Amino acid sequence: MRHIVLLGLCLLAAPAFARDCPPAGHTRASLQALKAAQFAVPDAAQKRRLAEGLLGCLSDPDPELRDGIAFEALSQWMRAGDFDAAALRVLREPLYAALDGEDAAGFGKPFAALILAEVARTDRITPWMSAAERAAMVDRAAAYVESVRDYRGYSEGEGWRHGVAHGADWLMQLSLNPALERAQYPRILAAIAAQVVPRGGHAYVFGEPGRLAQPVLFGAQRGLLSAEEWDAWFAALPVKVGKLDRADYAGWLGRRHDLMAFLSGLYVQTDQSEDAAIKNLKPAIAAALRQLR
């Protein structure tokens, strides 16, 4: 009961997703100096406040502030284990809120997802989420990946958006987590299947198929599905390409291109893997590839 009360207090204390960048008390120059100092902030409370403030930079149109400072700082601190569970919960909640909010420029949601992948990684390395929190994160991550309609990857002068790839990284960290329950994995696979062949015939050119493949490989490695279940999942993918329709030839080519890239990359990795569980995917992938000929 005490844990539930404390969790509730943490969530109530979570700040709204700040939009100020640089955060209060900082300038562009001071953040650049922080990066030059390899994001060293000796005082733990000050680092926590700065981490909360840097969330606002995740939607900034300036790639240096968004990607080069906010993401790099938050990732480095989390990978160093600098935040306890209470601090991680305070960071997580406004990131969830960002996924539900507006994002006219298209940077905020993809970078919220990328930082949430780092949050998921902390729980994988040292478990701190409850089973309910972890299950809720699986649903959040899957729903985000399914919701992506902005397929812009890298734009000169603007940097990365890369919503599908960032969401795939989040799903990968969850798939790697030994605490993930088998029953939760099909939700992850459903989200992957939704974006392996994206709507509108968009053709991926920024490595998205390879990123989407990672949760599949790690799920297989952990033995989360039976051979029959994998066969059924892969067999359903070519159907998404549809039959050739001259009225939508470009769209059909785009869908076929994306699925071919996804399956071909997976085939090579399963062929070269020394892990028996991963290697066992090869026949199902080969069968799906044959359907695309």
mmCIF file of C-alpha atoms in Angstrom:
data_model
loop_
_atom_site.group_PDB
_atom_site.id
_atom_site.type_symbol
_atom_site.label_atom_id
_atom_site.label_comp_id
_atom_site.label_asym_id
_atom_site.label_seq_id
_atom_site.Cartn_x
_atom_site.Cartn_y
_atom_site.Cartn_z
ATOM 1 C CA MET A 1 0.000 0.000 0.000
ATOM 2 C CA ARG A 2 2.840 2.386 0.883
ATOM 3 C CA HIS A 3 4.395 1.740 -2.560
ATOM 4 C CA ILE A 4 1.081 2.591 -4.262
ATOM 5 C CA VAL A 5 0.723 5.827 -2.262
ATOM 6 C CA LEU A 6 4.286 6.868 -3.061
ATOM 7 C CA LEU A 7 3.761 6.089 -6.726
ATOM 8 C CA GLY A 8 0.629 8.206 -6.751
ATOM 9 C CA LEU A 9 2.504 11.112 -5.162
ATOM 10 C CA CYS A 10 5.271 10.778 -7.746
ATOM 11 C CA LEU A 11 2.767 10.928 -10.571
ATOM 12 C CA LEU A 12 0.971 13.933 -9.084
ATOM 13 C CA ALA A 13 4.320 15.683 -8.724
ATOM 14 C CA ALA A 14 5.254 15.058 -12.340
ATOM 15 C CA PRO A 15 5.584 18.376 -14.163
ATOM 16 C CA ALA A 16 3.693 19.196 -17.311
ATOM 17 C CA PHE A 17 5.744 18.719 -20.469
ATOM 18 C CA ALA A 18 7.686 21.974 -20.431
ATOM 19 C CA ARG A 19 8.121 23.737 -23.759
ATOM 20 C CA ASP A 20 10.815 26.234 -22.758
ATOM 21 C CA CYS A 21 14.170 25.563 -24.367
ATOM 22 C CA PRO A 22 16.696 26.362 -23.088
ATOM 23 C CA PRO A 23 15.122 25.610 -19.697
ATOM 24 C CA ALA A 24 14.847 28.283 -17.025
ATOM 25 C CA GLY A 25 18.227 29.336 -15.693
ATOM 26 C CA HIS A 26 20.088 28.190 -18.793
ATOM 27 C CA THR A 27 21.110 29.641 -22.121
ATOM 28 C CA ARG A 28 22.184 28.071 -25.369
ATOM 29 C CA ALA A 29 25.767 28.878 -24.440
ATOM 30 C CA SER A 30 25.469 27.260 -20.995
ATOM 31 C CA LEU A 31 24.012 24.088 -22.538
ATOM 32 C CA GLN A 32 26.825 23.999 -25.087
ATOM 33 C CA ALA A 33 29.292 24.349 -22.214
ATOM 34 C CA LEU A 34 27.529 21.517 -20.395
ATOM 35 C CA LYS A 35 27.989 19.300 -23.434
ATOM 36 C CA ALA A 36 31.651 20.285 -23.692
ATOM 37 C CA ALA A 37 31.999 19.193 -20.048
ATOM 38 C CA GLN A 38 30.464 15.810 -21.016
ATOM 39 C CA PHE A 39 27.234 16.639 -19.164
ATOM 40 C CA ALA A 40 28.917 16.536 -15.761
ATOM 41 C CA VAL A 41 26.543 17.852 -13.074
ATOM 42 C CA PRO A 42 27.915 16.826 -9.654
ATOM 43 C CA ASP A 43 24.838 17.819 -7.636
ATOM 44 C CA ALA A 44 22.186 15.085 -7.947
ATOM 45 C CA ALA A 45 19.214 17.374 -7.247
ATOM 46 C CA GLN A 46 20.434 19.903 -9.790
ATOM 47 C CA LYS A 47 20.884 17.163 -12.385
ATOM 48 C CA ARG A 48 17.352 15.929 -11.781
ATOM 49 C CA ARG A 49 15.898 19.435 -12.195
ATOM 50 C CA LEU A 50 17.915 19.975 -15.362
ATOM 51 C CA ALA A 51 16.757 16.618 -16.756
ATOM 52 C CA GLU A 52 13.146 17.672 -16.234
ATOM 53 C CA GLY A 53 13.863 21.011 -17.889
ATOM 54 C CA LEU A 54 15.552 19.421 -20.883
ATOM 55 C CA LEU A 55 12.361 17.548 -21.758
ATOM 56 C CA GLY A 56 11.168 20.792 -23.320
ATOM 57 C CA CYS A 57 14.088 20.721 -25.743
ATOM 58 C CA LEU A 58 12.951 17.390 -27.197
ATOM 59 C CA SER A 59 10.464 19.268 -29.386
ATOM 60 C CA ASP A 60 12.787 22.131 -30.273
ATOM 61 C CA PRO A 61 13.303 22.610 -34.023
ATOM 62 C CA ASP A 62 17.040 23.142 -33.489
ATOM 63 C CA PRO A 63 18.743 19.725 -33.855
ATOM 64 C CA GLU A 64 21.703 20.826 -31.753
ATOM 65 C CA LEU A 65 19.475 21.501 -28.749
ATOM 66 C CA ARG A 66 17.051 18.628 -29.358
ATOM 67 C CA ASP A 67 19.317 15.781 -30.436
ATOM 68 C CA GLY A 68 22.829 16.910 -29.617
ATOM 69 C CA ILE A 69 22.143 18.176 -26.095
ATOM 70 C CA ALA A 70 18.759 17.125 -24.653
ATOM 71 C CA PHE A 71 18.746 13.572 -25.980
ATOM 72 C CA GLU A 72 22.455 12.982 -25.401
ATOM 73 C CA ALA A 73 22.348 14.327 -21.836
ATOM 74 C CA LEU A 74 19.240 12.399 -20.815
ATOM 75 C CA SER A 75 20.532 9.198 -22.400
ATOM 76 C CA GLN A 76 23.944 9.510 -20.788
ATOM 77 C CA TRP A 77 22.529 10.157 -17.334
ATOM 78 C CA MET A 78 20.056 7.293 -17.529
ATOM 79 C CA ARG A 79 22.662 4.860 -18.864
ATOM 80 C CA ALA A 80 24.935 5.860 -15.998
ATOM 81 C CA GLY A 81 22.157 5.006 -13.516
ATOM 82 C CA ASP A 82 21.990 8.565 -12.208
ATOM 83 C CA PHE A 83 18.234 8.572 -11.479
ATOM 84 C CA ASP A 84 16.283 6.537 -8.968
ATOM 85 C CA ALA A 85 12.826 5.111 -9.622
ATOM 86 C CA ALA A 86 11.060 8.215 -8.325
ATOM 87 C CA ALA A 87 13.017 10.471 -10.670
ATOM 88 C CA LEU A 88 12.432 8.139 -13.614
ATOM 89 C CA ARG A 89 8.692 8.166 -12.971
ATOM 90 C CA VAL A 90 8.719 11.965 -12.892
ATOM 91 C CA LEU A 91 10.454 11.974 -16.288
ATOM 92 C CA ARG A 92 8.226 9.267 -17.755
ATOM 93 C CA GLU A 93 4.853 10.919 -17.169
ATOM 94 C CA PRO A 94 5.395 14.141 -19.178
ATOM 95 C CA LEU A 95 6.926 12.036 -21.948
ATOM 96 C CA TYR A 96 3.707 10.001 -22.058
ATOM 97 C CA ALA A 97 1.755 13.265 -22.118
ATOM 98 C CA ALA A 98 3.848 14.478 -25.047
ATOM 99 C CA LEU A 99 2.762 11.445 -27.075
ATOM 100 C CA ASP A 100 -0.865 12.436 -26.518
ATOM 101 C CA GLY A 101 -0.395 16.128 -27.300
ATOM 102 C CA GLU A 102 0.005 18.236 -30.409
ATOM 103 C CA ASP A 103 3.252 18.137 -32.344
ATOM 104 C CA ALA A 104 2.925 20.443 -35.326
ATOM 105 C CA ALA A 105 6.629 20.398 -36.232
ATOM 106 C CA GLY A 106 6.865 16.623 -35.834
ATOM 107 C CA PHE A 107 9.867 16.452 -33.490
ATOM 108 C CA GLY A 108 8.336 16.144 -30.032
ATOM 109 C CA LYS A 109 6.662 12.754 -30.281
ATOM 110 C CA PRO A 110 9.549 10.888 -31.956
ATOM 111 C CA PHE A 111 12.034 12.210 -29.411
ATOM 112 C CA ALA A 112 9.695 11.515 -26.508
ATOM 113 C CA ALA A 113 9.550 7.919 -27.791
ATOM 114 C CA LEU A 114 13.339 7.776 -28.058
ATOM 115 C CA ILE A 115 13.786 8.949 -24.468
ATOM 116 C CA LEU A 116 11.103 6.505 -23.355
ATOM 117 C CA ALA A 117 13.256 3.796 -24.944
ATOM 118 C CA GLU A 118 16.008 4.915 -22.573
ATOM 119 C CA VAL A 119 13.554 4.831 -19.655
ATOM 120 C CA ALA A 120 12.581 1.282 -20.665
ATOM 121 C CA ARG A 121 16.257 0.351 -20.803
ATOM 122 C CA THR A 122 16.792 1.442 -17.179
ATOM 123 C CA ASP A 123 14.055 -0.980 -16.114
ATOM 124 C CA ARG A 124 15.668 -3.721 -18.203
ATOM 125 C CA ILE A 125 19.059 -3.190 -16.546
ATOM 126 C CA THR A 126 17.740 -2.723 -12.990
ATOM 127 C CA PRO A 127 14.008 -3.464 -12.624
ATOM 128 C CA TRP A 128 12.032 -0.699 -10.942
ATOM 129 C CA MET A 129 8.643 -0.724 -12.676
ATOM 130 C CA SER A 130 5.759 -2.742 -11.336
ATOM 131 C CA ALA A 131 4.246 -5.372 -13.630
ATOM 132 C CA ALA A 132 1.303 -3.029 -14.213
ATOM 133 C CA GLU A 133 3.579 -0.131 -15.154
ATOM 134 C CA ARG A 134 5.538 -2.321 -17.538
ATOM 135 C CA ALA A 135 2.366 -3.620 -19.181
ATOM 136 C CA ALA A 136 1.113 -0.048 -19.544
ATOM 137 C CA MET A 137 4.387 0.920 -21.197
ATOM 138 C CA VAL A 138 4.056 -1.928 -23.696
ATOM 139 C CA ASP A 139 0.605 -0.622 -24.632
ATOM 140 C CA ARG A 140 1.910 2.952 -24.844
ATOM 141 C CA ALA A 141 4.842 1.981 -27.044
ATOM 142 C CA ALA A 142 2.753 -0.188 -29.362
ATOM 143 C CA ALA A 143 0.060 2.474 -29.683
ATOM 144 C CA TYR A 144 2.664 5.111 -30.502
ATOM 145 C CA VAL A 145 4.279 3.006 -33.228
ATOM 146 C CA GLU A 146 0.890 2.251 -34.753
ATOM 147 C CA SER A 147 -0.055 5.934 -34.689
ATOM 148 C CA VAL A 148 2.920 7.262 -36.666
ATOM 149 C CA ARG A 149 1.865 8.887 -39.928
ATOM 150 C CA ASP A 150 4.760 11.325 -40.300
ATOM 151 C CA TYR A 151 7.383 9.248 -42.096
ATOM 152 C CA ARG A 152 10.019 11.937 -42.413
ATOM 153 C CA GLY A 153 13.440 10.662 -41.391
ATOM 154 C CA TYR A 154 16.321 13.109 -41.767
ATOM 155 C CA SER A 155 15.878 16.603 -43.187
ATOM 156 C CA GLU A 156 18.821 18.853 -43.981
ATOM 157 C CA GLY A 157 18.964 21.694 -41.472
ATOM 158 C CA GLU A 158 16.256 20.155 -39.289
ATOM 159 C CA GLY A 159 17.849 16.846 -38.346
ATOM 160 C CA TRP A 160 15.950 13.707 -37.399
ATOM 161 C CA ARG A 161 12.313 12.998 -36.786
ATOM 162 C CA HIS A 162 12.388 9.239 -37.477
ATOM 163 C CA GLY A 163 9.210 8.354 -35.624
ATOM 164 C CA VAL A 164 9.012 4.716 -36.744
ATOM 165 C CA ALA A 165 12.657 3.990 -35.946
ATOM 166 C CA HIS A 166 12.477 5.662 -32.535
ATOM 167 C CA GLY A 167 9.325 3.737 -31.699
ATOM 168 C CA ALA A 168 11.006 0.520 -32.834
ATOM 169 C CA ASP A 169 13.891 1.251 -30.448
ATOM 170 C CA TRP A 170 11.368 1.556 -27.622
ATOM 171 C CA LEU A 171 9.808 -1.788 -28.564
ATOM 172 C CA MET A 172 13.279 -3.323 -28.766
ATOM 173 C CA GLN A 173 14.140 -2.328 -25.196
ATOM 174 C CA LEU A 174 10.859 -3.808 -23.986
ATOM 175 C CA SER A 175 11.435 -7.022 -25.964
ATOM 176 C CA LEU A 176 14.868 -7.388 -24.397
ATOM 177 C CA ASN A 177 13.511 -7.049 -20.865
ATOM 178 C CA PRO A 178 13.447 -10.463 -19.151
ATOM 179 C CA ALA A 179 10.505 -9.232 -17.079
ATOM 180 C CA LEU A 180 8.344 -8.843 -20.189
ATOM 181 C CA GLU A 181 5.551 -11.373 -20.027
ATOM 182 C CA ARG A 182 4.961 -13.682 -22.973
ATOM 183 C CA ALA A 183 1.367 -12.514 -23.226
ATOM 184 C CA GLN A 184 2.547 -8.951 -23.883
ATOM 185 C CA TYR A 185 4.751 -9.800 -26.852
ATOM 186 C CA PRO A 186 1.990 -10.216 -29.478
ATOM 187 C CA ARG A 187 1.042 -6.579 -28.798
ATOM 188 C CA ILE A 188 4.579 -5.590 -29.785
ATOM 189 C CA LEU A 189 4.455 -7.725 -32.925
ATOM 190 C CA ALA A 190 1.115 -6.228 -33.941
ATOM 191 C CA ALA A 191 2.645 -2.759 -33.787
ATOM 192 C CA ILE A 192 5.629 -3.860 -35.860
ATOM 193 C CA ALA A 193 3.365 -5.443 -38.463
ATOM 194 C CA ALA A 194 1.406 -2.188 -38.707
ATOM 195 C CA GLN A 195 4.507 -0.253 -39.794
ATOM 196 C CA VAL A 196 6.487 -2.875 -41.712
ATOM 197 C CA VAL A 197 4.176 -1.967 -44.599
ATOM 198 C CA PRO A 198 3.115 1.612 -43.806
ATOM 199 C CA ARG A 199 -0.046 3.171 -45.139
ATOM 200 C CA GLY A 200 0.084 5.193 -48.297
ATOM 201 C CA GLY A 201 2.894 3.216 -49.915
ATOM 202 C CA HIS A 202 5.657 5.295 -48.327
ATOM 203 C CA ALA A 203 9.057 3.797 -49.176
ATOM 204 C CA TYR A 204 11.481 3.750 -46.270
ATOM 205 C CA VAL A 205 14.954 5.131 -46.978
ATOM 206 C CA PHE A 206 16.356 5.807 -43.498
ATOM 207 C CA GLY A 207 16.883 2.295 -42.155
ATOM 208 C CA GLU A 208 13.445 1.816 -40.616
ATOM 209 C CA PRO A 209 13.052 -1.859 -41.686
ATOM 210 C CA GLY A 210 16.255 -2.780 -39.871
ATOM 211 C CA ARG A 211 15.131 -1.032 -36.707
ATOM 212 C CA LEU A 212 11.728 -2.723 -36.848
ATOM 213 C CA ALA A 213 13.485 -6.084 -37.174
ATOM 214 C CA GLN A 214 15.291 -5.826 -33.835
ATOM 215 C CA PRO A 215 12.292 -6.502 -31.538
ATOM 216 C CA VAL A 216 11.506 -9.520 -33.717
ATOM 217 C CA LEU A 217 14.998 -10.970 -33.357
ATOM 218 C CA PHE A 218 15.141 -10.436 -29.611
ATOM 219 C CA GLY A 219 11.659 -11.849 -29.104
ATOM 220 C CA ALA A 220 12.692 -14.939 -31.034
ATOM 221 C CA GLN A 221 15.896 -15.233 -29.058
ATOM 222 C CA ARG A 222 13.904 -15.265 -25.838
ATOM 223 C CA GLY A 223 11.543 -17.960 -27.172
ATOM 224 C CA LEU A 224 8.449 -15.833 -26.696
ATOM 225 C CA LEU A 225 6.481 -17.522 -29.521
ATOM 226 C CA SER A 226 6.156 -21.057 -30.839
ATOM 227 C CA ALA A 227 7.276 -22.016 -34.350
ATOM 228 C CA GLU A 228 3.636 -22.186 -35.417
ATOM 229 C CA GLU A 229 2.963 -18.700 -34.111
ATOM 230 C CA TRP A 230 5.972 -17.310 -35.979
ATOM 231 C CA ASP A 231 4.860 -19.051 -39.168
ATOM 232 C CA ALA A 232 1.435 -17.436 -38.913
ATOM 233 C CA TRP A 233 2.847 -13.986 -38.167
ATOM 234 C CA PHE A 234 5.240 -13.970 -41.124
ATOM 235 C CA ALA A 235 2.648 -15.501 -43.476
ATOM 236 C CA ALA A 236 0.279 -12.596 -42.780
ATOM 237 C CA LEU A 237 2.776 -9.901 -43.795
ATOM 238 C CA PRO A 238 2.732 -10.304 -47.617
ATOM 239 C CA VAL A 239 -1.032 -9.844 -47.599
ATOM 240 C CA LYS A 240 -0.409 -6.215 -46.584
ATOM 241 C CA VAL A 241 1.289 -5.521 -49.909
ATOM 242 C CA GLY A 242 -1.864 -6.395 -51.832
ATOM 243 C CA LYS A 243 -2.232 -7.333 -55.468
ATOM 244 C CA LEU A 244 -0.675 -5.238 -58.172
ATOM 245 C CA ASP A 245 -3.073 -2.481 -59.172
ATOM 246 C CA ARG A 246 -2.013 -0.253 -62.040
ATOM 247 C CA ALA A 247 -4.046 2.578 -60.546
ATOM 248 C CA ASP A 248 -1.835 2.427 -57.449
ATOM 249 C CA TYR A 249 1.388 1.132 -58.973
ATOM 250 C CA ALA A 250 3.675 3.477 -57.022
ATOM 251 C CA GLY A 251 1.958 2.608 -53.747
ATOM 252 C CA TRP A 252 2.213 -1.104 -54.460
ATOM 253 C CA LEU A 253 5.919 -0.756 -55.270
ATOM 254 C CA GLY A 254 6.476 1.170 -52.038
ATOM 255 C CA ARG A 255 4.733 -1.470 -49.938
ATOM 256 C CA ARG A 256 6.613 -4.271 -51.657
ATOM 257 C CA HIS A 257 9.911 -2.418 -51.241
ATOM 258 C CA ASP A 258 9.374 -1.971 -47.508
ATOM 259 C CA LEU A 259 8.394 -5.563 -46.823
ATOM 260 C CA MET A 260 11.193 -6.890 -49.010
ATOM 261 C CA ALA A 261 13.722 -4.777 -47.104
ATOM 262 C CA PHE A 262 12.349 -5.968 -43.748
ATOM 263 C CA LEU A 263 12.279 -9.649 -44.670
ATOM 264 C CA SER A 264 15.584 -9.648 -46.551
ATOM 265 C CA GLY A 265 17.392 -8.021 -43.641
ATOM 266 C CA LEU A 266 15.886 -10.512 -41.229
ATOM 267 C CA TYR A 267 16.795 -13.409 -43.509
ATOM 268 C CA VAL A 268 20.459 -12.395 -43.595
ATOM 269 C CA GLN A 269 20.572 -11.969 -39.822
ATOM 270 C CA THR A 270 18.939 -15.323 -39.161
ATOM 271 C CA ASP A 271 21.213 -16.984 -41.700
ATOM 272 C CA GLN A 272 24.329 -15.566 -40.045
ATOM 273 C CA SER A 273 23.213 -15.953 -36.427
ATOM 274 C CA GLU A 274 24.692 -18.619 -34.201
ATOM 275 C CA ASP A 275 21.649 -18.480 -31.936
ATOM 276 C CA ALA A 276 19.425 -21.490 -32.636
ATOM 277 C CA ALA A 277 16.210 -19.688 -31.689
ATOM 278 C CA ILE A 278 16.929 -16.872 -34.127
ATOM 279 C CA LYS A 279 18.032 -19.291 -36.824
ATOM 280 C CA ASN A 280 14.709 -21.103 -36.502
ATOM 281 C CA LEU A 281 12.935 -18.061 -37.987
ATOM 282 C CA LYS A 282 14.637 -18.578 -41.344
ATOM 283 C CA PRO A 283 12.083 -20.960 -42.950
ATOM 284 C CA ALA A 284 9.140 -18.693 -42.089
ATOM 285 C CA ILE A 285 10.968 -15.650 -43.468
ATOM 286 C CA ALA A 286 11.912 -17.527 -46.638
ATOM 287 C CA ALA A 287 8.280 -18.571 -47.148
ATOM 288 C CA ALA A 288 7.133 -14.953 -46.799
ATOM 289 C CA LEU A 289 9.771 -13.822 -49.294
ATOM 290 C CA ARG A 290 8.580 -16.385 -51.813
ATOM 291 C CA GLN A 291 5.111 -14.877 -51.623
ATOM 292 C CA LEU A 292 6.544 -11.541 -52.811
ATOM 293 C CA ARG A 293 8.015 -12.915 -56.042
#
